[in-house]
Short mmCIF file of C-alpha atoms in Angstrom, two decimals:
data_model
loop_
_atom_site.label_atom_id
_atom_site.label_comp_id
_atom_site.label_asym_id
_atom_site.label_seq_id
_atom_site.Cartn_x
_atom_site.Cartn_y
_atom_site.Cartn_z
CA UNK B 1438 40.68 5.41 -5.63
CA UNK B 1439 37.10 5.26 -7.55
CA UNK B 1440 38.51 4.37 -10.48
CA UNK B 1441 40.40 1.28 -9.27
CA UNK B 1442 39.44 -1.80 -10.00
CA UNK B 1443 38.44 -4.11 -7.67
CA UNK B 1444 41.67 -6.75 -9.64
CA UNK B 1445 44.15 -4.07 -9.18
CA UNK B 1446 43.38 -2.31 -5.84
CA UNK B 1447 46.27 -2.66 -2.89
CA UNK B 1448 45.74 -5.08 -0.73
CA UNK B 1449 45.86 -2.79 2.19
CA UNK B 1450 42.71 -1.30 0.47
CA UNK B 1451 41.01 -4.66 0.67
CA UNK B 1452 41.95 -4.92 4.36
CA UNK B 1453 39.76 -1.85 4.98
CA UNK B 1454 42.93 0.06 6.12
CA UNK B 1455 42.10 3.89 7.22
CA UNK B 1456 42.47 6.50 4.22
CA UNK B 1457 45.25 9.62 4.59
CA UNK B 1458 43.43 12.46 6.02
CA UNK B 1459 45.53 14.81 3.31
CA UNK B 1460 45.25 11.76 0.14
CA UNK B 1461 45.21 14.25 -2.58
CA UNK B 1462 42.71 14.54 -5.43
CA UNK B 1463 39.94 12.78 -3.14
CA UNK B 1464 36.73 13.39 -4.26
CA UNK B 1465 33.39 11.25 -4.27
CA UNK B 1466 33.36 8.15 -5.92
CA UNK B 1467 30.90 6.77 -8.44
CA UNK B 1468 29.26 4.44 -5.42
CA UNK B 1469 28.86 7.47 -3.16
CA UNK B 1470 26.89 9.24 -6.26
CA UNK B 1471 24.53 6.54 -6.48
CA UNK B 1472 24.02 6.18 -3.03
CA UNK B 1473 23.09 10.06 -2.59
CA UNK B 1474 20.91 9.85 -5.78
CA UNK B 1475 19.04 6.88 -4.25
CA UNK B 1476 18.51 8.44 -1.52
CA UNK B 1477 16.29 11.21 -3.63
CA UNK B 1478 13.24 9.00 -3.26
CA UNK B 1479 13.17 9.50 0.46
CA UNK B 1480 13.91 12.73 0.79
CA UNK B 1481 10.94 13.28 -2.58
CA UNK B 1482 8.98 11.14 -0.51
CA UNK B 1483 9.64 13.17 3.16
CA UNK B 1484 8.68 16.51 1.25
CA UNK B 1485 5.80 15.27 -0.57
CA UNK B 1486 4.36 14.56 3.02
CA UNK B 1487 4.86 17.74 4.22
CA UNK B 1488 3.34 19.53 1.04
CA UNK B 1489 0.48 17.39 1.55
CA UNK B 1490 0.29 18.52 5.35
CA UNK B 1491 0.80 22.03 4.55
CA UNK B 1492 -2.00 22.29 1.99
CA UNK B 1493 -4.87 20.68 3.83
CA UNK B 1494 -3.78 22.83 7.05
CA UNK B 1495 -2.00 19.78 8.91
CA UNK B 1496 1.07 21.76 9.77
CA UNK B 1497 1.69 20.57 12.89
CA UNK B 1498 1.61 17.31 12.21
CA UNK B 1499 2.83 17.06 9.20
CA UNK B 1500 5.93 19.35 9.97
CA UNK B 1501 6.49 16.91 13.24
CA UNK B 1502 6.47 14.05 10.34
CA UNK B 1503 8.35 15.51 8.49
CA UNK B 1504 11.44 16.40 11.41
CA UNK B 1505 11.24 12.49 12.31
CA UNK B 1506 11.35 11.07 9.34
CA UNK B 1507 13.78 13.24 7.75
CA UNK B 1508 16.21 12.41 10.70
CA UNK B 1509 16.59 9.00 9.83
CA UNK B 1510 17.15 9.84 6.20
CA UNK B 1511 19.98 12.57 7.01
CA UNK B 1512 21.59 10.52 10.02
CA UNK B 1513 21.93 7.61 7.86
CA UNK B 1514 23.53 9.27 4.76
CA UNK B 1515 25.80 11.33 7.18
CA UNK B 1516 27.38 8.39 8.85
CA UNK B 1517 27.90 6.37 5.18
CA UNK B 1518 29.37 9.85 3.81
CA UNK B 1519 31.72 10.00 7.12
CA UNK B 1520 32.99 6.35 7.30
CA UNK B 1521 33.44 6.07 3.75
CA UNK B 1522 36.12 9.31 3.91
CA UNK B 1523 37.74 7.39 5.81
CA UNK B 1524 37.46 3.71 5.25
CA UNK B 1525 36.40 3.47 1.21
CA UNK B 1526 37.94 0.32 0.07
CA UNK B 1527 35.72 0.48 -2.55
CA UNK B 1528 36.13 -3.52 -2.93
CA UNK B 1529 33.47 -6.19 -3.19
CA UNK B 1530 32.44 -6.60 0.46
CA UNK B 1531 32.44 -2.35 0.66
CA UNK B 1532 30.18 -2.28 -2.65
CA UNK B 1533 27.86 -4.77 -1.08
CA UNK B 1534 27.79 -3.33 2.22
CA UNK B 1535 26.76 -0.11 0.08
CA UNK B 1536 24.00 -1.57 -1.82
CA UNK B 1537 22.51 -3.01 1.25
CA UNK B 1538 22.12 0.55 2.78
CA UNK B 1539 20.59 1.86 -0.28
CA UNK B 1540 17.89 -0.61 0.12
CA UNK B 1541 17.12 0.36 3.31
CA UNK B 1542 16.86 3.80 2.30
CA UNK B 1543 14.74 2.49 -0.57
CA UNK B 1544 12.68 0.62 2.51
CA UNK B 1545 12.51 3.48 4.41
CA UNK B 1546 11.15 5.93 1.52
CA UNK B 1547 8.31 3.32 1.19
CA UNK B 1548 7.46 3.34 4.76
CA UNK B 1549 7.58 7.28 4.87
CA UNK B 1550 3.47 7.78 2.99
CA UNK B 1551 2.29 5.15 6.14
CA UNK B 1552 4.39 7.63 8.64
CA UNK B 1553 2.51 10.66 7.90
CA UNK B 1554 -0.97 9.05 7.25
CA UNK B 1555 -0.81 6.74 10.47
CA UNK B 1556 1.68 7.42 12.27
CA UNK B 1557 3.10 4.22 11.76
CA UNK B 1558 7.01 3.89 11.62
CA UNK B 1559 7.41 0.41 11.41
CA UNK B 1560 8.29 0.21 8.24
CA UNK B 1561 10.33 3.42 8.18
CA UNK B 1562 12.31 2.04 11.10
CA UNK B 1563 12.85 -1.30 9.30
CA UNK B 1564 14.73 0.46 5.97
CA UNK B 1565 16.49 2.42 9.07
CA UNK B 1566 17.56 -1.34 10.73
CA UNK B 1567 18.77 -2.85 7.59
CA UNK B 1568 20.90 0.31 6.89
CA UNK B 1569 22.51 0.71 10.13
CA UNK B 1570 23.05 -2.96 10.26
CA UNK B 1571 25.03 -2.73 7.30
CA UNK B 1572 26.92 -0.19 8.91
CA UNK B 1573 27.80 -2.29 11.81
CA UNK B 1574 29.43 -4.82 9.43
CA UNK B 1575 31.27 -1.73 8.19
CA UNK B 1576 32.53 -0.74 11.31
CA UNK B 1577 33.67 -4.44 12.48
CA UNK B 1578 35.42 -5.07 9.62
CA UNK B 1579 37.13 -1.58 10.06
CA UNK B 1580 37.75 -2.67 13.69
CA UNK B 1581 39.66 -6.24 12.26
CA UNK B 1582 41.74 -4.30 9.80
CA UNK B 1583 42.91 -1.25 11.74
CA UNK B 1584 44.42 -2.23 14.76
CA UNK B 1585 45.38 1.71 15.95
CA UNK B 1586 41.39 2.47 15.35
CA UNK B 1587 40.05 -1.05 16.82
CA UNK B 1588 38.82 0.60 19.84
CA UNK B 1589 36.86 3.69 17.55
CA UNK B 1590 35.16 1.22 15.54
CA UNK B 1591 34.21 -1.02 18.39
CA UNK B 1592 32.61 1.90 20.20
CA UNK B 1593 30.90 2.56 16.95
CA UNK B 1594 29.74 -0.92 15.94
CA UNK B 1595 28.48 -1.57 19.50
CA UNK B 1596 26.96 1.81 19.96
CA UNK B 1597 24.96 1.49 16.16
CA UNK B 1598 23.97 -1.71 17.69
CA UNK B 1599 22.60 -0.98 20.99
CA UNK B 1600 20.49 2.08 19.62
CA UNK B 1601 19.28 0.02 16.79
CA UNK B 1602 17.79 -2.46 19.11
CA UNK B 1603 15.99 0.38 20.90
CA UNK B 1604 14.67 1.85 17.45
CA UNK B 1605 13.04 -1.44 17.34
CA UNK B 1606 11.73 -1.79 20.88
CA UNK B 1607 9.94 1.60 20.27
CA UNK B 1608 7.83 0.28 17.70
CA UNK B 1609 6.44 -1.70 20.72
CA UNK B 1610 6.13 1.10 23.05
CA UNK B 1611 2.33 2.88 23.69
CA UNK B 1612 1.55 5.96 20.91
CA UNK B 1613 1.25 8.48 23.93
CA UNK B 1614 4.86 8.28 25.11
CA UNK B 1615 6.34 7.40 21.60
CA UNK B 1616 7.13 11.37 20.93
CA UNK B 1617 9.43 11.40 23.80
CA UNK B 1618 10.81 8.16 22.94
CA UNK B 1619 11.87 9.08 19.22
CA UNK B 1620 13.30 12.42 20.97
CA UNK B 1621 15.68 10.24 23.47
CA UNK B 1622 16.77 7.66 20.75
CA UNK B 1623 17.62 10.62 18.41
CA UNK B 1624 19.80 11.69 21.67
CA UNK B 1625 21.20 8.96 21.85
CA UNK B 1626 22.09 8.26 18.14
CA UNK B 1627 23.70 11.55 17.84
CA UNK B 1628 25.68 10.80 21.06
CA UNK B 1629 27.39 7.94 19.49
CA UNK B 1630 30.40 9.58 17.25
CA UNK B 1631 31.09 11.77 20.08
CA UNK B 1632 31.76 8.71 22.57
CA UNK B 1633 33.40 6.84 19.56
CA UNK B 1634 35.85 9.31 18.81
CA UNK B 1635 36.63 10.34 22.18
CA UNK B 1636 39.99 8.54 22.09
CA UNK B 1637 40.67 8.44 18.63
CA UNK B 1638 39.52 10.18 14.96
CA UNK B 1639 38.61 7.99 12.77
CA UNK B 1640 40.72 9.08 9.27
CA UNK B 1641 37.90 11.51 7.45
CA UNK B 1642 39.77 13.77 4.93
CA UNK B 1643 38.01 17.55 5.19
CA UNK B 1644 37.82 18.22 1.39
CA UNK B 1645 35.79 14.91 0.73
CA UNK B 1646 33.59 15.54 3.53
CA UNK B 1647 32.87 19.09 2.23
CA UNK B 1648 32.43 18.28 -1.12
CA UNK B 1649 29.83 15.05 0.12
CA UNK B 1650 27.89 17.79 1.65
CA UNK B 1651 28.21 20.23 -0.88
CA UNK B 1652 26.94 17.10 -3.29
CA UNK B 1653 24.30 16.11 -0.72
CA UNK B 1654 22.89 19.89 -0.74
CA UNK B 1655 22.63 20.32 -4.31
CA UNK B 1656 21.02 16.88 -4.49
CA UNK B 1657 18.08 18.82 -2.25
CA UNK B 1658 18.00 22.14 -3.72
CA UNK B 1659 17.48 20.11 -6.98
CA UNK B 1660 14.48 17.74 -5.32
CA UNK B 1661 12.94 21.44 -4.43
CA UNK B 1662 13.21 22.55 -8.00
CA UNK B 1663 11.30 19.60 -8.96
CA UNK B 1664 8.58 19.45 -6.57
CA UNK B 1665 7.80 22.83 -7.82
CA UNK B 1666 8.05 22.04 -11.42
CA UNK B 1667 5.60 19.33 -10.94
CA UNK B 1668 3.51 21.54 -8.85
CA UNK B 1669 3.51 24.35 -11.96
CA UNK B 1670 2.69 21.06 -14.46
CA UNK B 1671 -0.06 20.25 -12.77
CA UNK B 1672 -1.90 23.81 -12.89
CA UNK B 1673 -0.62 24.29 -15.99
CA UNK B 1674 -2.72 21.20 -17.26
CA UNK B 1675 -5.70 21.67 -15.43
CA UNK B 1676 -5.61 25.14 -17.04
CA UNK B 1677 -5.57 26.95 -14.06
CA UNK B 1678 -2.63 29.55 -14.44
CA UNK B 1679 -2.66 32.47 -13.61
CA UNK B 1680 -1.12 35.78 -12.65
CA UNK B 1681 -0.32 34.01 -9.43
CA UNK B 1682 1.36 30.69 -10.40
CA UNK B 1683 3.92 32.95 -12.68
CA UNK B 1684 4.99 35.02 -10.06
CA UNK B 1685 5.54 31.49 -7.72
CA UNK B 1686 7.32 30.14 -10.04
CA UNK B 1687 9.85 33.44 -10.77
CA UNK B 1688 10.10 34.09 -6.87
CA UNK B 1689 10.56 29.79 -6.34
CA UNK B 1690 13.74 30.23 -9.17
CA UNK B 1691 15.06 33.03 -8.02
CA UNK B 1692 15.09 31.44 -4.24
CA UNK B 1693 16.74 28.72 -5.38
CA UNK B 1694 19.05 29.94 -7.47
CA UNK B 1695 20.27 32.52 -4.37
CA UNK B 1696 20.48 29.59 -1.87
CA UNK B 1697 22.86 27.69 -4.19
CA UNK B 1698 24.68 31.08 -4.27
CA UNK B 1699 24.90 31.26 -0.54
CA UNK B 1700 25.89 28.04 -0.01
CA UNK B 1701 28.93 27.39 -1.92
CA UNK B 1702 30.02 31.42 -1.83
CA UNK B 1703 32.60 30.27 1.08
CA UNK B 1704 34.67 26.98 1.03
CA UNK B 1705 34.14 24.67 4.56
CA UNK B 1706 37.20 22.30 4.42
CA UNK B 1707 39.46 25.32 5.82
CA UNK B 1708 37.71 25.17 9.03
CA UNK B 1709 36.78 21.41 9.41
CA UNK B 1710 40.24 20.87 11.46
CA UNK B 1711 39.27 19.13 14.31
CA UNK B 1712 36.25 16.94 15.31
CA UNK B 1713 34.62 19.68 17.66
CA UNK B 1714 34.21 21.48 14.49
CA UNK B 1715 33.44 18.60 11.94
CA UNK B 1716 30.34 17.52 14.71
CA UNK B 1717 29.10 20.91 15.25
CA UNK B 1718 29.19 21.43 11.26
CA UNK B 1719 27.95 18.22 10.08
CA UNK B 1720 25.28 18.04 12.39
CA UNK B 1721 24.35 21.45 11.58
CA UNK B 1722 23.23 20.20 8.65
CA UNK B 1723 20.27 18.53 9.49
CA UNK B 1724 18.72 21.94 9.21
CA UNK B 1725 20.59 22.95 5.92
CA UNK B 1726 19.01 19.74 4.40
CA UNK B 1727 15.91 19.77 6.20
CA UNK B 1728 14.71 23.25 5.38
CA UNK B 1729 16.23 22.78 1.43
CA UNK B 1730 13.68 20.05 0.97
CA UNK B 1731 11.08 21.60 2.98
CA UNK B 1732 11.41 25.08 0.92
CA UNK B 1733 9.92 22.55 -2.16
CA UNK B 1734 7.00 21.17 0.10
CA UNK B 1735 6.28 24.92 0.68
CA UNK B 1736 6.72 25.97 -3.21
CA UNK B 1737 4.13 22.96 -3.91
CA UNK B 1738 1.84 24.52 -1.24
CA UNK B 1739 1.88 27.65 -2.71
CA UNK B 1740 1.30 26.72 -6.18
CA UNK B 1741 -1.80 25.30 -4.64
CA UNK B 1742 -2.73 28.52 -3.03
CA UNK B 1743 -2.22 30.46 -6.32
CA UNK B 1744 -4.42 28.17 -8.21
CA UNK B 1745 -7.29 27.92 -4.82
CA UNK B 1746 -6.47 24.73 -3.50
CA UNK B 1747 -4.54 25.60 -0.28
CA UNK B 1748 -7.01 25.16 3.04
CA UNK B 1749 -4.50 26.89 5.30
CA UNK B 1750 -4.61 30.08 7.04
CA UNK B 1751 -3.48 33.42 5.85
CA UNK B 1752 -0.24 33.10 8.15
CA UNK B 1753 0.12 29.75 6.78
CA UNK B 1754 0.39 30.24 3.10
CA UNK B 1755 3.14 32.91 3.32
CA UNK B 1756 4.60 30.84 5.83
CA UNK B 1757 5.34 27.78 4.37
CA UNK B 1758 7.85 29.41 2.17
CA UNK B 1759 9.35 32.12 4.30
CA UNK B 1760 9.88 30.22 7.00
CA UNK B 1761 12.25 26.94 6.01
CA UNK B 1762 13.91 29.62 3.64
CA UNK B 1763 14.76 31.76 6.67
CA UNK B 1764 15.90 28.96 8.61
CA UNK B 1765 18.45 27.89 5.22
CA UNK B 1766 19.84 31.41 5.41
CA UNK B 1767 20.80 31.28 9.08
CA UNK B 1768 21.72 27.62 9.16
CA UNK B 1769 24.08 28.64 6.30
CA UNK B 1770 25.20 31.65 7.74
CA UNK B 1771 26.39 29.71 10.86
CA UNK B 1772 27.66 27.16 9.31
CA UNK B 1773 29.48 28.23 6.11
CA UNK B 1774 29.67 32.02 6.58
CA UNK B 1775 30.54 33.05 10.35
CA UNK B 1776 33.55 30.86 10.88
CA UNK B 1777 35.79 32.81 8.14
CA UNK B 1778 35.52 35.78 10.44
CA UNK B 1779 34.29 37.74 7.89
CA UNK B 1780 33.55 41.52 8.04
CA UNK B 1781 30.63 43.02 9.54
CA UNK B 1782 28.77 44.18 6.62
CA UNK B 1783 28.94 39.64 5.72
CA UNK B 1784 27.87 39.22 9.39
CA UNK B 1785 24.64 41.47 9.29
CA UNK B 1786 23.45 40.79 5.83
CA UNK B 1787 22.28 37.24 5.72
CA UNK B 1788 20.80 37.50 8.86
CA UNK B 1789 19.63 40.52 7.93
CA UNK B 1790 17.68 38.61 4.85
CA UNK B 1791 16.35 35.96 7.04
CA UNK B 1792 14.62 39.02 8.93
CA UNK B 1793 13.30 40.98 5.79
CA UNK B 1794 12.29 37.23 4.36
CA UNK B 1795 10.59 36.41 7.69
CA UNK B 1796 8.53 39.64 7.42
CA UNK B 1797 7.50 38.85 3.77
CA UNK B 1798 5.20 36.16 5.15
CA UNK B 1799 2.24 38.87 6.05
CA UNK B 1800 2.77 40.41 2.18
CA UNK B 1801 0.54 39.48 -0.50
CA UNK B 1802 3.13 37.62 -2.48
CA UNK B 1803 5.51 36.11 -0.17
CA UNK B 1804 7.07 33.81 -2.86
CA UNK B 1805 8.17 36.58 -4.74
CA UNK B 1806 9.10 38.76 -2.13
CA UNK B 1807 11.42 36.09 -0.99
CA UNK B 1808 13.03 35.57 -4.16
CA UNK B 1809 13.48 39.49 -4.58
CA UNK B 1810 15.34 39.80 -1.18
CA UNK B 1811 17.22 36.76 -2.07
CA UNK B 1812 18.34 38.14 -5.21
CA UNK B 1813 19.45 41.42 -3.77
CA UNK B 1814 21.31 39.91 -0.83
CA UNK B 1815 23.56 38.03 -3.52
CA UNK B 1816 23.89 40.89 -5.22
CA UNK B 1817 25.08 42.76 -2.50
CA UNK B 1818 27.32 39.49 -1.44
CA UNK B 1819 28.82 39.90 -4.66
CA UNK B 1820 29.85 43.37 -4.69
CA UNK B 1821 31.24 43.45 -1.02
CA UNK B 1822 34.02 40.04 -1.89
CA UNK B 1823 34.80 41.99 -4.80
CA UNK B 1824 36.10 45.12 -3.08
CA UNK B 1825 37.36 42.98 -0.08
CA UNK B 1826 39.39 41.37 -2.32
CA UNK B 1827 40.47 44.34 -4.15
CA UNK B 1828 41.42 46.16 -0.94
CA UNK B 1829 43.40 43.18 0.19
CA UNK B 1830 45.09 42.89 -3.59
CA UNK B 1831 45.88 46.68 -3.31
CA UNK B 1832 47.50 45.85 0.61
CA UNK B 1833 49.37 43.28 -0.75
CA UNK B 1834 50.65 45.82 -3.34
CA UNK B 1835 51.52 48.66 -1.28
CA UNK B 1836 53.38 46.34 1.65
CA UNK B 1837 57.30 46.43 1.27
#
């Protein structure tokens, strides 16, 4: 359907008419891509906060940043990603409606710096606004098109609407009680699929939606590679390398490289069959994403502890890697891993890792520590599919 044109699509398509949950061949479309890869200057921006946090020994406050504003930047790409599976009519009011939420993401990453400096989310909640309004539009189009889904996209458009107004409203709110207010609007944003759908499932298709979030992760795991990379160039030029920067950047690669491994080492459209399990995984998520980008704020940080510029404790400089990295492994495990009932040795060795990596945090070099056990636990992942899958080859042989 991407590589319509706009001349020759159906004219169901331009109706906004629900997509077939088993269309073959679907896969992202050229708008999607730029969408996610705009939306690399908020999530660059939500991670450079936190490194910035992390180094001058703000980690409470920067990590509480860093949750909050990364919400709005994950719930906003997840519910494009979702209504585009199943609503892409990838015509000129869809493109538009597109380009409109990538510049409130582009408003949002501008409002992120004034967020962690000053607390001030008012222009963070703006790019949030014009993206979920937007998104309304979406939804009451979808809701004049599709008459069996009218009542989904209703309780969609007037949800978005109703919780948008209270983003705003916040703003207006005293500092003191603001916390708890961001915590209950958060609530109630995430509450809004579920009551949508009760009735009726809006048409996502399971491969597209696994291979948006497959997209979406490697789009992170990428920003993390950078942020490090530019770390690296910056000691590198102020000649200040050193035995310690090399091994940060070897153990920072080889963590990478292993959670990319991890990730897509089991497929997740077999088990996204219903929406219990498509709302538990997607919003699972959050914490895949969140603790991708935040393994780069903590590969910055320690590139400025290797070259003396860190002002955290000694917990804290082990920490800021081990920690987001341990939470990948288990969100992964969880998510990707546990529900294709694998065998015990699967089930005990990424938890396992996020254990051993946890512990590296009181070692000396906790970057490369983490990359080593990393490293080994693909290894090992490796080598136990292989003879599973010989042992069930050599069933299949021997059964009459």
């Amino acid at each position: 359907m991407g590589q319509e044109t706009i001349a020759t699509a159906p004219a169901a398509r331009r109706r906004m008419t629900p997509r077939d949950v088993a269309e073959s061949f679907r896969t992202a479309t050229p708008l999607e891509l730029l969408f996610d890869l705009c939306f690399v200057v908020a999530i660059a921006q939500s991670a450079a906060g936190l490194h910035h946090a992390l180094a001058s020994g703000h980690v409470g406050d920067g990590l509480l940043s860093y949750a909050m504003t990364f919400f709005a930047i994950w719930w906003a790409w997840m519910n494009f990603s979702w209504f585009a599976s199943a609503y892409d009519t990838d015509d000129v009011p869809y493109r538009i409606a597109a380009m409109v939420q990538i510049t409130g993401a582009l408003i949002l990453a501008a409002g992120i710096p004034r967020a962690f400096e000053q607390r001030d989310f008012s222009i963070a909640v703006l790019g949030y606004v014009v993206m979920r309004t937007a998104l309304v539009a979406n939804w009451l189009r979808a809701a004049a098109s599709d008459p069996e889904g009218r009542g989904t996209a209703l309780r969609y458009a007037v949800g978005v609407t109703l919780v948008e107004a209270a983003w705003v409203v916040m703003l207006t709110i005293p500092s003191g009680i603001r916390l708890w207010a961001w915590l209950f609007l958060a609530c109630a944003d995430l509450s809004v699929p579920v009551w949508a759908e009760r009735r009726h499932r809006t048409a996502w298709h399971p491969r597209h939606i696994a291979e948006r979030y497959g997209l979406f992760t490697l789009i992170v795991l990428g920003e993390s590679i950078l942020a490090a990379t530019l770390a690296v160039q910056g000691a590198l030029d102020a000649e200040q390398a050193g035995a310690g920067l090399y091994g940060v950047a070897a153990g920072g690669l080889l963590i990478v490289f292993s959670m990319w491994w991890l990730y897509f080492a089991k497929p997740a459209h077999r088990f996204l069959t219903s929406n219990r399990a498509a709302f538990l995984w997607g919003y699972g998520h959050y914490l895949v994403f969140g603790s991708a980008a935040a393994v780069g704020a903590g590969l910055s940080a320690a590139v400025d502890d290797a070259t003396g510029h860190f002002h955290g404790g000694a917990i804290a400089r082990g920490a800021v890697v081990t920690v987001p990295v341990a939470v990948f492994l288990l969100a992964v495990w969880w998510l990707q891993h546990r529900p294709h009932q694998v065998s015990l040795s699967h089930k005990v060795l990424v938890p396992g890792a996020a254990v051993l990596v946890l512990a590296g945090t009181f070692t000396p070099v906790p970057v490369p520590a983490t990359g080593v056990v990393l490293a080994v636990v693909v290894t090992i992942a490796v080598l136990v599919a292989r003879r599973e899958s010989a042992a069930a080859r050599s069933q299949l042989t021997v059964t009459p």
